[in-house]
Each structure stands twice: as C-alpha cells, then as structure tokens.
Short mmCIF file of C-alpha atoms in Angstrom, two decimals:
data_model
loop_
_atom_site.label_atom_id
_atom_site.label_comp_id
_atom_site.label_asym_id
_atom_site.label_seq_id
_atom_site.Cartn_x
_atom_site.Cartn_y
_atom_site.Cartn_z
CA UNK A 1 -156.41 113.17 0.67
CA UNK A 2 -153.75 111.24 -1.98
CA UNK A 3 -155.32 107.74 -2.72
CA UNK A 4 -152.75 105.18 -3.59
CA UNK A 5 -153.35 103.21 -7.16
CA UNK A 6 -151.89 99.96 -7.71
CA UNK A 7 -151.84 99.25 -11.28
CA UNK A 8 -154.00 97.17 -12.64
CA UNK A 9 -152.63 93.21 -13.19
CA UNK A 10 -152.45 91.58 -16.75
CA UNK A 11 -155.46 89.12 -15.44
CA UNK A 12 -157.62 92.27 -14.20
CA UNK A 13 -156.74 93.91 -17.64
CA UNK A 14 -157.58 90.85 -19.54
CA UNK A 15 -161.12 90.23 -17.97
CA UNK A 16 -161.75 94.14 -18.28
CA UNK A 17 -164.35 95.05 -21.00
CA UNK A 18 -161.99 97.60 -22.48
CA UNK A 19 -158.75 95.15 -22.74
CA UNK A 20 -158.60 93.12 -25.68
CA UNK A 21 -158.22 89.08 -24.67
CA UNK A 22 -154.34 88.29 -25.54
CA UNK A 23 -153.56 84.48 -26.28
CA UNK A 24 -151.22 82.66 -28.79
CA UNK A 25 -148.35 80.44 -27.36
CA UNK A 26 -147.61 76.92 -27.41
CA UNK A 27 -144.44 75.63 -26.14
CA UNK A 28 -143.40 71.64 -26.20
CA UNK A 29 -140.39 70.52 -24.37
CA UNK A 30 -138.95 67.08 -25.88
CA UNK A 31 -136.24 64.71 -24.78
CA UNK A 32 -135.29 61.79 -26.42
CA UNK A 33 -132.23 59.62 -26.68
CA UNK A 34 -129.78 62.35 -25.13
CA UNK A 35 -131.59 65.49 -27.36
CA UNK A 36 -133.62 68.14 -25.92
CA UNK A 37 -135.71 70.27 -27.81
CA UNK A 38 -137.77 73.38 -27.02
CA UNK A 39 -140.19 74.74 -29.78
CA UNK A 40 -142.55 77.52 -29.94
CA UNK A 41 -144.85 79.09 -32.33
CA UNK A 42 -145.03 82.51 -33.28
CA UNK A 43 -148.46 83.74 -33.02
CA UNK A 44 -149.78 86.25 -31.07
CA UNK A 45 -152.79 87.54 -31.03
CA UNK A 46 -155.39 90.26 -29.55
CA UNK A 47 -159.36 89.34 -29.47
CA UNK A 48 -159.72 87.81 -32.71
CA UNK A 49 -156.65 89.19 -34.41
CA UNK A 50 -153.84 88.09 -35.41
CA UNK A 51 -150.95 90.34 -34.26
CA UNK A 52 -147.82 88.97 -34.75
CA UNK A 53 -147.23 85.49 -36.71
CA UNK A 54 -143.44 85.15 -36.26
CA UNK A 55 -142.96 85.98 -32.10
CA UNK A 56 -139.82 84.15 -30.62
CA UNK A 57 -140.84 82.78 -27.71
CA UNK A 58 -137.44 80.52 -27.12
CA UNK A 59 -134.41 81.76 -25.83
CA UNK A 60 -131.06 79.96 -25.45
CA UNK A 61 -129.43 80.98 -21.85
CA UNK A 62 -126.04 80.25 -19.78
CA UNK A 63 -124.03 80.56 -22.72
CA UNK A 64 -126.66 78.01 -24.99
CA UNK A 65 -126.32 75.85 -22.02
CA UNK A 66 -129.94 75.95 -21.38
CA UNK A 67 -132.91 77.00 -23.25
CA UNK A 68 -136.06 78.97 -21.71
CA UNK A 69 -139.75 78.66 -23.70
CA UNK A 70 -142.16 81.14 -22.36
CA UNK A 71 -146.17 81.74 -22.37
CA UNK A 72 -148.28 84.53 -21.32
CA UNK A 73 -147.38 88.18 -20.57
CA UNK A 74 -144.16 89.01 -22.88
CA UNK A 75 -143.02 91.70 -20.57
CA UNK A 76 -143.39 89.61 -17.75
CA UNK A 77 -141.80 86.36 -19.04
CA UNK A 78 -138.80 88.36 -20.34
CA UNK A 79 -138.40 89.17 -16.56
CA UNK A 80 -138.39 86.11 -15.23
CA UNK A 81 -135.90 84.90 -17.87
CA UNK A 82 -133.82 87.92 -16.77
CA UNK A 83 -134.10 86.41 -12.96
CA UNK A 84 -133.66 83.24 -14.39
CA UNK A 85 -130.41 84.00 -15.93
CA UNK A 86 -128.78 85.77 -12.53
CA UNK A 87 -129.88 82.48 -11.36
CA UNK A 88 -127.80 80.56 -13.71
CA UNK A 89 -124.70 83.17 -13.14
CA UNK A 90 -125.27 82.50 -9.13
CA UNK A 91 -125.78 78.46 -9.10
CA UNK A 92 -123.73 77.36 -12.68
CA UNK A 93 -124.75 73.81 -14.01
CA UNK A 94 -127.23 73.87 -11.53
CA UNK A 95 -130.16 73.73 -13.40
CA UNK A 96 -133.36 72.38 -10.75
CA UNK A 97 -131.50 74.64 -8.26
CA UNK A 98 -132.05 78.04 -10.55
CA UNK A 99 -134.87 77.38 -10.95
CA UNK A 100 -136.26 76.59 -7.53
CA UNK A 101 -134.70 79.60 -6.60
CA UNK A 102 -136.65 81.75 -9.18
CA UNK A 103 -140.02 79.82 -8.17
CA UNK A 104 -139.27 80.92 -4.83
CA UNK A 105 -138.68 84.58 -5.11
CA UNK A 106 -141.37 84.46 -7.96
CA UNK A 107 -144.09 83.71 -5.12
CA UNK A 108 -142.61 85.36 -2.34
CA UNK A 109 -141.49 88.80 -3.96
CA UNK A 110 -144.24 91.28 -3.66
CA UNK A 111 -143.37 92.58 -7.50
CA UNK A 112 -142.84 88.88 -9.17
CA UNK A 113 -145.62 87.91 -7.77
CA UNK A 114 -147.93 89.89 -10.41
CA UNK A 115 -146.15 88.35 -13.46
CA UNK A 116 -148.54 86.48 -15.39
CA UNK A 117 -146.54 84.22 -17.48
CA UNK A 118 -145.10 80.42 -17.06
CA UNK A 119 -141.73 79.22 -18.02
CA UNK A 120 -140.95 75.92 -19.51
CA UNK A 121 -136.92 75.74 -19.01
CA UNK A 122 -134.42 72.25 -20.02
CA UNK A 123 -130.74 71.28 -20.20
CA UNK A 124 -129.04 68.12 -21.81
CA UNK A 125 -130.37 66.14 -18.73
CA UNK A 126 -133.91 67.67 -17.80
CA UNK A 127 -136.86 69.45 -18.13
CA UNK A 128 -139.00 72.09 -15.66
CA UNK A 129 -141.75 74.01 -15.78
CA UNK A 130 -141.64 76.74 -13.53
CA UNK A 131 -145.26 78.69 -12.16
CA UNK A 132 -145.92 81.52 -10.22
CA UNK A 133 -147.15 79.71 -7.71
CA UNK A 134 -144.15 78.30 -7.06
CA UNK A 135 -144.52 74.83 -8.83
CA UNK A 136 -140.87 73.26 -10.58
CA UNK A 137 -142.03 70.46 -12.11
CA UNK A 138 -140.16 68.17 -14.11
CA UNK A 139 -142.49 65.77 -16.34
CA UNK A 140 -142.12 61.61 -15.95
CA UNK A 141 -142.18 61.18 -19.50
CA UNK A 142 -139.39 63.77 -20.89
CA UNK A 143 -141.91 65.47 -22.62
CA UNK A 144 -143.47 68.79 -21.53
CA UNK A 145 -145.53 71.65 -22.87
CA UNK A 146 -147.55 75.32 -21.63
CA UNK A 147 -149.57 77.80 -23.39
CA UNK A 148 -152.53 77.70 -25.18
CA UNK A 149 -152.10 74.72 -27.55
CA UNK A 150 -149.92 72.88 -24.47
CA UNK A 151 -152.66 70.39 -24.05
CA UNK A 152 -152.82 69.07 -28.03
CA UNK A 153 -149.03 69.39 -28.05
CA UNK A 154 -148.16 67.48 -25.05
CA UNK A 155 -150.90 65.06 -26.49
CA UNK A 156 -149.53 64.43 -29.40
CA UNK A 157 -145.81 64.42 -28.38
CA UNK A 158 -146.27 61.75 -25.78
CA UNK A 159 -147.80 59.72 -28.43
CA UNK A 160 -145.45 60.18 -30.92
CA UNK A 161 -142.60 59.27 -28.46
CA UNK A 162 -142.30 55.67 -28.40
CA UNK A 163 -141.78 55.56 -32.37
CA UNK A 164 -138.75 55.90 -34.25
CA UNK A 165 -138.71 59.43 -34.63
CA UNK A 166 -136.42 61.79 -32.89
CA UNK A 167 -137.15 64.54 -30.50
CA UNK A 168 -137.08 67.03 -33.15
CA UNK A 169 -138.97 65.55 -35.55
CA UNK A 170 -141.57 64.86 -32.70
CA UNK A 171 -141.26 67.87 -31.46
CA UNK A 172 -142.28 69.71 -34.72
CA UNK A 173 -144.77 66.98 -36.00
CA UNK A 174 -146.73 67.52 -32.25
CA UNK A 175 -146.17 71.22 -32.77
CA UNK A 176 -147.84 70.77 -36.37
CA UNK A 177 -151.04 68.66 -34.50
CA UNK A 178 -151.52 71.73 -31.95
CA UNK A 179 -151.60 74.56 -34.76
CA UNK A 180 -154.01 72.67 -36.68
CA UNK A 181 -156.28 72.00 -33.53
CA UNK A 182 -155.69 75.63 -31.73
CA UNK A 183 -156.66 78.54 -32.88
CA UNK A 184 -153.89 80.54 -30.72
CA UNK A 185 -151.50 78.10 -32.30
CA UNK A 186 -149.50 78.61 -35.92
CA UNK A 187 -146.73 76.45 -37.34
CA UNK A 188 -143.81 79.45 -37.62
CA UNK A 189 -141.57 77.89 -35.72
CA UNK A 190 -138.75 78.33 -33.60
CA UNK A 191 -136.80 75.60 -32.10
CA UNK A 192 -133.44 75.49 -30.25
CA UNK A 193 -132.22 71.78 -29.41
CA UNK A 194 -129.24 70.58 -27.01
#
C-alpha cells in the first residue's frame, strides 16, 4: 500500500516541538508629500537566537518602479515576489491590478496557498498589503507596516506623520521605536524610497 505525504507547512513546522520558532521582520511603508518609502530590518532569528542581523527584506521591482517589503517564510515570500513580478511584466503601471491578481491566485492556487509570508508592496502613488487570504489593502493614512514589530512601527509612524519630518526620516525614526520595543526587531536597515 504507498501512502501519500504532503509535506509538512511552515505553520505545522513552527508549532512542532522539534522546529525552532522563526520570527524577526518589521516592514513600514511611508508616504508623504509625493515620497514613498519601504524599510526593513535585518534580523532574523531562530528560538532565542539571533541568526542573521543584516537580512534584506526589500526589493526594488519593475525596473525600481515599485518596491516589495516582505515578512515571514523567506522561501515563500521570494515566490510571491517572483509571481508578483510576472504580474508587473503582464499588467505594466498597473500596480492595485498586480497585485489583485497575485492575491487571487495566492488563495486559489492549490501550491500558493501554503506560502506563509505577507507582502507589503508601493509605487509613487500607493501602498498595498497583500495576504494569503486574499486581502489587498491599501491603508487610509499612507502609512503601512507587517511583521513582527508592524504594530510599534505603524504606531509610531502614524504619529510621527503630521510633523515636519519627511517620509524617510519617519520612516527610520518609527523603524528605530519598533527595534527598541521588539525583540524580533533590530535597527540594520534597509530602505529603498520612490
């Protein structure tokens, strides 16, 4: 009798005794006065290690048209940013359609479906997050953020926003709050701005 053995998912392998818990991303989406800024942190880590301090987690896409911040699963997110970038080739300087066509095949394709990461993705004129679940969602306040520090980063960025600064300076002074509140968060950073 052959017995068919899906592997097992990141999730599954993450809750599994014998899997050390991955974490470390934050990613903060800013736009302010016609700039848009993505930053990211570097670390990674596994359990209670630290095993990378200087990961680049933001990509520049469609010919630095458009950047792409990721969090979870590396593997996975560099998949989806592959997808997202046929995407881009199919529907050019069509931003919100790319990536509602990624959502899309991300929760209805059988494979995609078992990536476990989330996608924060901008232009010169907007900002999406993009789920598994199939969620594009572009934030009210030009500000968003995913990943383990996302809350104390979004936090601080929205509060920062209505002051003098610009998006990059709010983008790394929010950054800065969320590495000194989250552990999973350090302040190696890499930003890409439009």
């Amino acid at each position: 009798m052959t017995r068919s053995v899906r592997p097992a998912t990141y999730r599954e392998m993450q809750n599994a005794t014998s899997f050390p818990d991955w974490h470390g991303t934050t990613i903060l989406a800013v736009r302010k006065d016609g700039q848009t800024v993505v930053a990211g942190d570097g670390q990674v880590s596994m359990g209670q290690t630290i095993v990378k301090g200087n990961a680049r987690k933001v990509r520049t896409l469609a010919g630095g048209k458009v950047i792409a911040g990721f969090a979870g699963a590396t593997a996975d997110a560099f998949t989806l940013i592959e997808r997202l970038e046929a995407k881009l080739e199919q529907y050019p300087d069509q931003l919100a359609r790319a990536c509602v066509d990624l959502a899309k095949d991300w929760r209805t394709d059988r494979y995609l479906r078992r990536l476990e990461a989330m996608l924060i993705v901008a232009d010169k004129d907007a900002i999406y997050t993009v789920t598994g679940v199939g969620d594009v969602l572009e934030p009210e306040s030009g500000v968003a953020a995913i990943g383990s520090g996302g809350a104390y980063a979004l936090a601080a960025a929205r509060a920062l926003l209505d002051g003098n600064l610009t998006a990059e300076a709010i983008a790394r002074k929010a950054m800065g709050i969320a590495a000194d509140i989250c552990v999973y968060t350090n302040s190696s950073l890499t930003l890409e701005t439009l």
